[in-house]
Amino acid sequence: MNVRLINDVPDGLTPRARSFVGTHGVKVDVRPVEGHRQWWLERGIPAAVIDRMAAYHERWGGLLLPPAPQYDGGPRYLDPDSPEEDSSGWWFEAGTQRTAVPYSFMIGPSGEFGIEAGGWVPLHATIEGWVESIALAHHASKWAKQVTKLVGDDVDGIELNGYEPVREVMGLADTWWRGPDSLVSLYSGEALSLDFPRGRVAVIYSGLDGWGLRGGVDDDG
């Protein structure tokens, strides 16, 4: 497998995420979607779906990031594959698992990034939101004076009055919240997809200054 540095970080990311991808991400060689197009067309996959996969590959294909803090690190690298259809539309695989988790990482019909294990759970509204969440976790863990992890029912004890959602992660099942001196990440994907309430996780990054809270992203980020 050929690995190379990233020369062109995808646009549409915050400065924090762009710096993270450019510094810590690498590209691996993956086969272009066009190499599968005819095979998929012959099996009834609509051209529009293949076009979506090709656009995803063009923007994200081969991107390998440091492991995410949950979901056993997330996809090994981003690479579209395995288009499939259900009553809501067409899906495709976002990238193969990094470890032996009991679900697949998928891109939903409306572009959501999530996990599927017999039940679909969108984690973020876009793949950009997933990348932003990994970048933010890396940033927060570096600058926090204390990191606290809560699991299962203990998550219910978190008080988020006075906190605001971190919009750039485009959270759905997984969300981030910003307070006066702390960031809180909430992960519900495994609990929902696997019907496993103890799978809920919260991570509190406390003791953050202004840079730690935002990392160069302004109030409109």
Tab-separated table of C-alpha atoms in Angstrom:
chain	number	residue	atom	x	y	z
A	1	MET	CA	0.000	0.000	0.000
A	2	ASN	CA	1.458	3.351	-1.044
A	3	VAL	CA	1.180	6.120	1.547
A	4	ARG	CA	1.829	9.781	0.829
A	5	LEU	CA	1.411	13.146	2.487
A	6	ILE	CA	-1.666	15.233	1.718
A	7	ASN	CA	-0.958	17.995	-0.750
A	8	ASP	CA	-4.485	19.368	-1.031
A	9	VAL	CA	-6.695	19.408	2.072
A	10	PRO	CA	-10.400	19.394	1.117
A	11	ASP	CA	-12.060	22.772	1.439
A	12	GLY	CA	-15.170	23.376	3.515
A	13	LEU	CA	-13.434	22.577	6.812
A	14	THR	CA	-12.677	24.927	9.701
A	15	PRO	CA	-9.080	26.132	10.065
A	16	ARG	CA	-8.709	23.760	13.024
A	17	ALA	CA	-9.775	20.725	10.978
A	18	ARG	CA	-7.733	21.794	7.949
A	19	SER	CA	-4.631	22.012	10.124
A	20	PHE	CA	-5.386	18.611	11.671
A	21	VAL	CA	-5.871	16.893	8.315
A	22	GLY	CA	-2.847	18.557	6.768
A	23	THR	CA	-0.603	17.712	9.716
A	24	HIS	CA	-1.812	14.262	10.754
A	25	GLY	CA	-3.584	12.839	7.703
A	26	VAL	CA	-2.015	10.849	4.891
A	27	LYS	CA	-3.343	9.445	1.630
A	28	VAL	CA	-3.266	5.786	0.644
A	29	ASP	CA	-3.846	4.532	-2.879
A	30	VAL	CA	-7.418	3.340	-3.454
A	31	ARG	CA	-8.994	2.249	-6.706
A	32	PRO	CA	-11.053	4.989	-8.385
A	33	VAL	CA	-14.805	4.490	-8.508
A	34	GLU	CA	-14.690	4.611	-12.299
A	35	GLY	CA	-12.943	1.250	-12.268
A	36	HIS	CA	-16.161	-0.310	-10.907
A	37	ARG	CA	-18.718	1.795	-12.795
A	38	GLN	CA	-19.571	-0.644	-15.589
A	39	TRP	CA	-19.769	-3.597	-13.186
A	40	TRP	CA	-22.187	-1.667	-10.953
A	41	LEU	CA	-24.277	-0.408	-13.864
A	42	GLU	CA	-24.719	-3.963	-15.090
A	43	ARG	CA	-26.099	-4.872	-11.666
A	44	GLY	CA	-28.706	-2.140	-11.602
A	45	ILE	CA	-26.892	0.536	-9.592
A	46	PRO	CA	-28.153	3.923	-10.884
A	47	ALA	CA	-25.577	6.162	-12.532
A	48	ALA	CA	-26.503	8.986	-10.127
A	49	VAL	CA	-25.491	6.828	-7.159
A	50	ILE	CA	-22.168	5.993	-8.779
A	51	ASP	CA	-21.680	9.698	-9.446
A	52	ARG	CA	-22.190	10.394	-5.731
A	53	MET	CA	-19.584	7.777	-4.885
A	54	ALA	CA	-17.175	9.200	-7.457
A	55	ALA	CA	-17.558	12.681	-5.951
A	56	TYR	CA	-16.912	11.263	-2.472
A	57	HIS	CA	-13.827	9.464	-3.763
A	58	GLU	CA	-12.558	12.596	-5.485
A	59	ARG	CA	-12.869	14.600	-2.273
A	60	TRP	CA	-12.044	12.050	0.421
A	61	GLY	CA	-10.808	8.827	-1.158
A	62	GLY	CA	-7.755	7.343	0.528
A	63	LEU	CA	-7.713	9.771	3.467
A	64	LEU	CA	-6.296	8.064	6.541
A	65	LEU	CA	-6.632	9.975	9.816
A	66	PRO	CA	-5.498	9.161	13.350
A	67	PRO	CA	-8.018	6.941	15.175
A	68	ALA	CA	-11.230	8.548	16.375
A	69	PRO	CA	-11.758	8.350	20.161
A	70	GLN	CA	-14.844	6.111	19.821
A	71	TYR	CA	-16.115	3.433	17.415
A	72	ASP	CA	-12.727	1.730	17.794
A	73	GLY	CA	-11.153	4.457	15.762
A	74	GLY	CA	-13.620	4.767	12.885
A	75	PRO	CA	-12.885	3.782	9.288
A	76	ARG	CA	-9.346	2.673	8.525
A	77	TYR	CA	-9.379	5.131	5.626
A	78	LEU	CA	-12.120	6.737	3.557
A	79	ASP	CA	-13.036	4.757	0.435
A	80	PRO	CA	-16.551	4.412	-1.056
A	81	ASP	CA	-17.808	0.906	-1.818
A	82	SER	CA	-20.770	-1.503	-1.632
A	83	PRO	CA	-23.750	0.583	-2.805
A	84	GLU	CA	-27.087	-0.734	-1.563
A	85	GLU	CA	-30.698	0.382	-1.521
A	86	ASP	CA	-33.540	0.334	0.966
A	87	SER	CA	-36.897	2.111	1.185
A	88	SER	CA	-35.223	5.434	1.995
A	89	GLY	CA	-32.746	5.469	-0.888
A	90	TRP	CA	-29.208	4.466	-1.769
A	91	TRP	CA	-26.294	4.075	0.632
A	92	PHE	CA	-22.626	3.275	0.265
A	93	GLU	CA	-19.781	2.295	2.515
A	94	ALA	CA	-17.710	5.232	3.779
A	95	GLY	CA	-14.614	3.114	4.426
A	96	THR	CA	-13.714	-0.268	5.860
A	97	GLN	CA	-13.516	-0.784	9.619
A	98	ARG	CA	-10.208	-0.152	11.336
A	99	THR	CA	-10.972	-2.847	13.932
A	100	ALA	CA	-13.502	-5.664	14.360
A	101	VAL	CA	-16.584	-3.599	15.225
A	102	PRO	CA	-20.069	-5.096	14.659
A	103	TYR	CA	-21.240	-2.418	12.216
A	104	SER	CA	-20.321	-0.720	8.956
A	105	PHE	CA	-19.518	2.945	8.416
A	106	MET	CA	-21.911	4.291	5.798
A	107	ILE	CA	-22.873	7.404	3.871
A	108	GLY	CA	-26.664	7.751	3.910
A	109	PRO	CA	-29.030	8.834	1.130
A	110	SER	CA	-28.785	12.489	2.187
A	111	GLY	CA	-25.026	12.451	2.738
A	112	GLU	CA	-25.039	11.633	6.464
A	113	PHE	CA	-22.105	9.761	8.001
A	114	GLY	CA	-23.145	6.993	10.381
A	115	ILE	CA	-23.057	3.364	11.386
A	116	GLU	CA	-25.265	0.489	10.310
A	117	ALA	CA	-25.730	-2.797	12.158
A	118	GLY	CA	-29.208	-3.870	11.127
A	119	GLY	CA	-30.308	-0.397	12.188
A	120	TRP	CA	-29.034	2.844	10.669
A	121	VAL	CA	-27.825	5.590	13.000
A	122	PRO	CA	-26.537	8.830	11.429
A	123	LEU	CA	-23.778	10.265	13.602
A	124	HIS	CA	-23.123	13.494	11.685
A	125	ALA	CA	-25.032	15.260	8.923
A	126	THR	CA	-21.999	15.070	6.605
A	127	ILE	CA	-18.611	13.392	6.364
A	128	GLU	CA	-17.128	16.833	7.038
A	129	GLY	CA	-18.836	16.754	10.448
A	130	TRP	CA	-17.127	13.436	11.247
A	131	VAL	CA	-13.729	14.853	10.269
A	132	GLU	CA	-14.399	17.981	12.329
A	133	SER	CA	-15.290	15.830	15.356
A	134	ILE	CA	-12.006	13.901	15.171
A	135	ALA	CA	-10.059	17.134	14.804
A	136	LEU	CA	-11.857	18.681	17.774
A	137	ALA	CA	-11.238	15.632	19.964
A	138	HIS	CA	-7.536	15.784	19.118
A	139	HIS	CA	-7.419	19.517	19.862
A	140	ALA	CA	-9.394	19.313	23.119
A	141	SER	CA	-7.366	16.406	24.499
A	142	LYS	CA	-4.178	18.372	23.868
A	143	TRP	CA	-5.262	21.548	25.679
A	144	ALA	CA	-7.557	20.314	28.463
A	145	LYS	CA	-6.243	20.281	32.022
A	146	GLN	CA	-8.507	17.317	32.823
A	147	VAL	CA	-10.346	14.729	30.717
A	148	THR	CA	-13.251	12.785	32.285
A	149	LYS	CA	-15.076	9.894	30.636
A	150	LEU	CA	-18.592	8.834	31.641
A	151	VAL	CA	-20.389	5.695	30.437
A	152	GLY	CA	-24.000	4.489	30.392
A	153	ASP	CA	-26.383	5.943	32.980
A	154	ASP	CA	-23.659	8.238	34.325
A	155	VAL	CA	-24.053	10.310	31.143
A	156	ASP	CA	-27.479	11.453	32.426
A	157	GLY	CA	-25.782	13.411	35.187
A	158	ILE	CA	-24.138	15.868	32.820
A	159	GLU	CA	-25.581	19.379	33.111
A	160	LEU	CA	-25.401	21.333	29.840
A	161	ASN	CA	-27.190	24.524	30.911
A	162	GLY	CA	-25.109	27.413	29.638
A	163	TYR	CA	-23.483	25.285	26.932
A	164	GLU	CA	-23.896	25.800	23.202
A	165	PRO	CA	-23.744	23.189	20.441
A	166	VAL	CA	-20.540	23.084	18.425
A	167	ARG	CA	-22.091	23.589	15.025
A	168	GLU	CA	-19.197	22.590	12.803
A	169	VAL	CA	-19.440	18.916	13.809
A	170	MET	CA	-23.017	18.873	12.435
A	171	GLY	CA	-23.985	16.423	15.153
A	172	LEU	CA	-26.921	14.051	15.005
A	173	ALA	CA	-26.539	11.012	17.280
A	174	ASP	CA	-23.129	12.358	18.316
A	175	THR	CA	-22.821	15.959	19.469
A	176	TRP	CA	-20.316	18.400	20.951
A	177	TRP	CA	-21.086	21.174	23.424
A	178	ARG	CA	-19.044	24.243	24.405
A	179	GLY	CA	-19.211	25.788	27.868
A	180	PRO	CA	-17.355	28.633	29.601
A	181	ASP	CA	-14.192	26.557	30.164
A	182	SER	CA	-14.957	23.067	28.891
A	183	LEU	CA	-16.030	20.989	25.902
A	184	VAL	CA	-18.309	17.960	26.165
A	185	SER	CA	-18.631	15.254	23.528
A	186	LEU	CA	-21.615	12.897	23.605
A	187	TYR	CA	-21.553	9.608	21.690
A	188	SER	CA	-24.845	7.726	21.288
A	189	GLY	CA	-24.326	5.828	18.039
A	190	GLU	CA	-23.444	2.416	19.446
A	191	ALA	CA	-26.170	2.612	22.077
A	192	LEU	CA	-28.795	3.302	19.414
A	193	SER	CA	-27.557	0.998	16.672
A	194	LEU	CA	-26.871	-1.994	18.916
A	195	ASP	CA	-29.712	-1.347	21.412
A	196	PHE	CA	-27.059	-1.172	24.113
A	197	PRO	CA	-27.714	1.706	26.548
A	198	ARG	CA	-24.357	1.253	28.231
A	199	GLY	CA	-22.811	2.158	24.890
A	200	ARG	CA	-23.510	5.839	25.568
A	201	VAL	CA	-20.299	7.737	26.263
A	202	ALA	CA	-19.535	11.301	27.287
A	203	VAL	CA	-16.099	12.876	27.435
A	204	ILE	CA	-15.587	16.140	29.326
A	205	TYR	CA	-12.534	18.248	28.475
A	206	SER	CA	-12.214	20.806	31.260
A	207	GLY	CA	-9.876	23.647	32.158
A	208	LEU	CA	-9.783	25.104	28.648
A	209	ASP	CA	-8.877	28.690	27.811
A	210	GLY	CA	-10.212	30.577	24.788
A	211	TRP	CA	-7.823	28.864	22.398
A	212	GLY	CA	-8.644	25.481	23.861
A	213	LEU	CA	-12.367	26.093	23.479
A	214	ARG	CA	-12.208	27.180	19.830
A	215	GLY	CA	-8.783	26.504	18.364
A	216	GLY	CA	-8.919	29.381	15.949
A	217	VAL	CA	-12.576	28.836	14.983
A	218	ASP	CA	-14.588	32.004	15.583
A	219	ASP	CA	-18.024	32.225	17.146
A	220	ASP	CA	-19.681	31.589	13.801
A	221	GLY	CA	-17.756	28.374	13.156
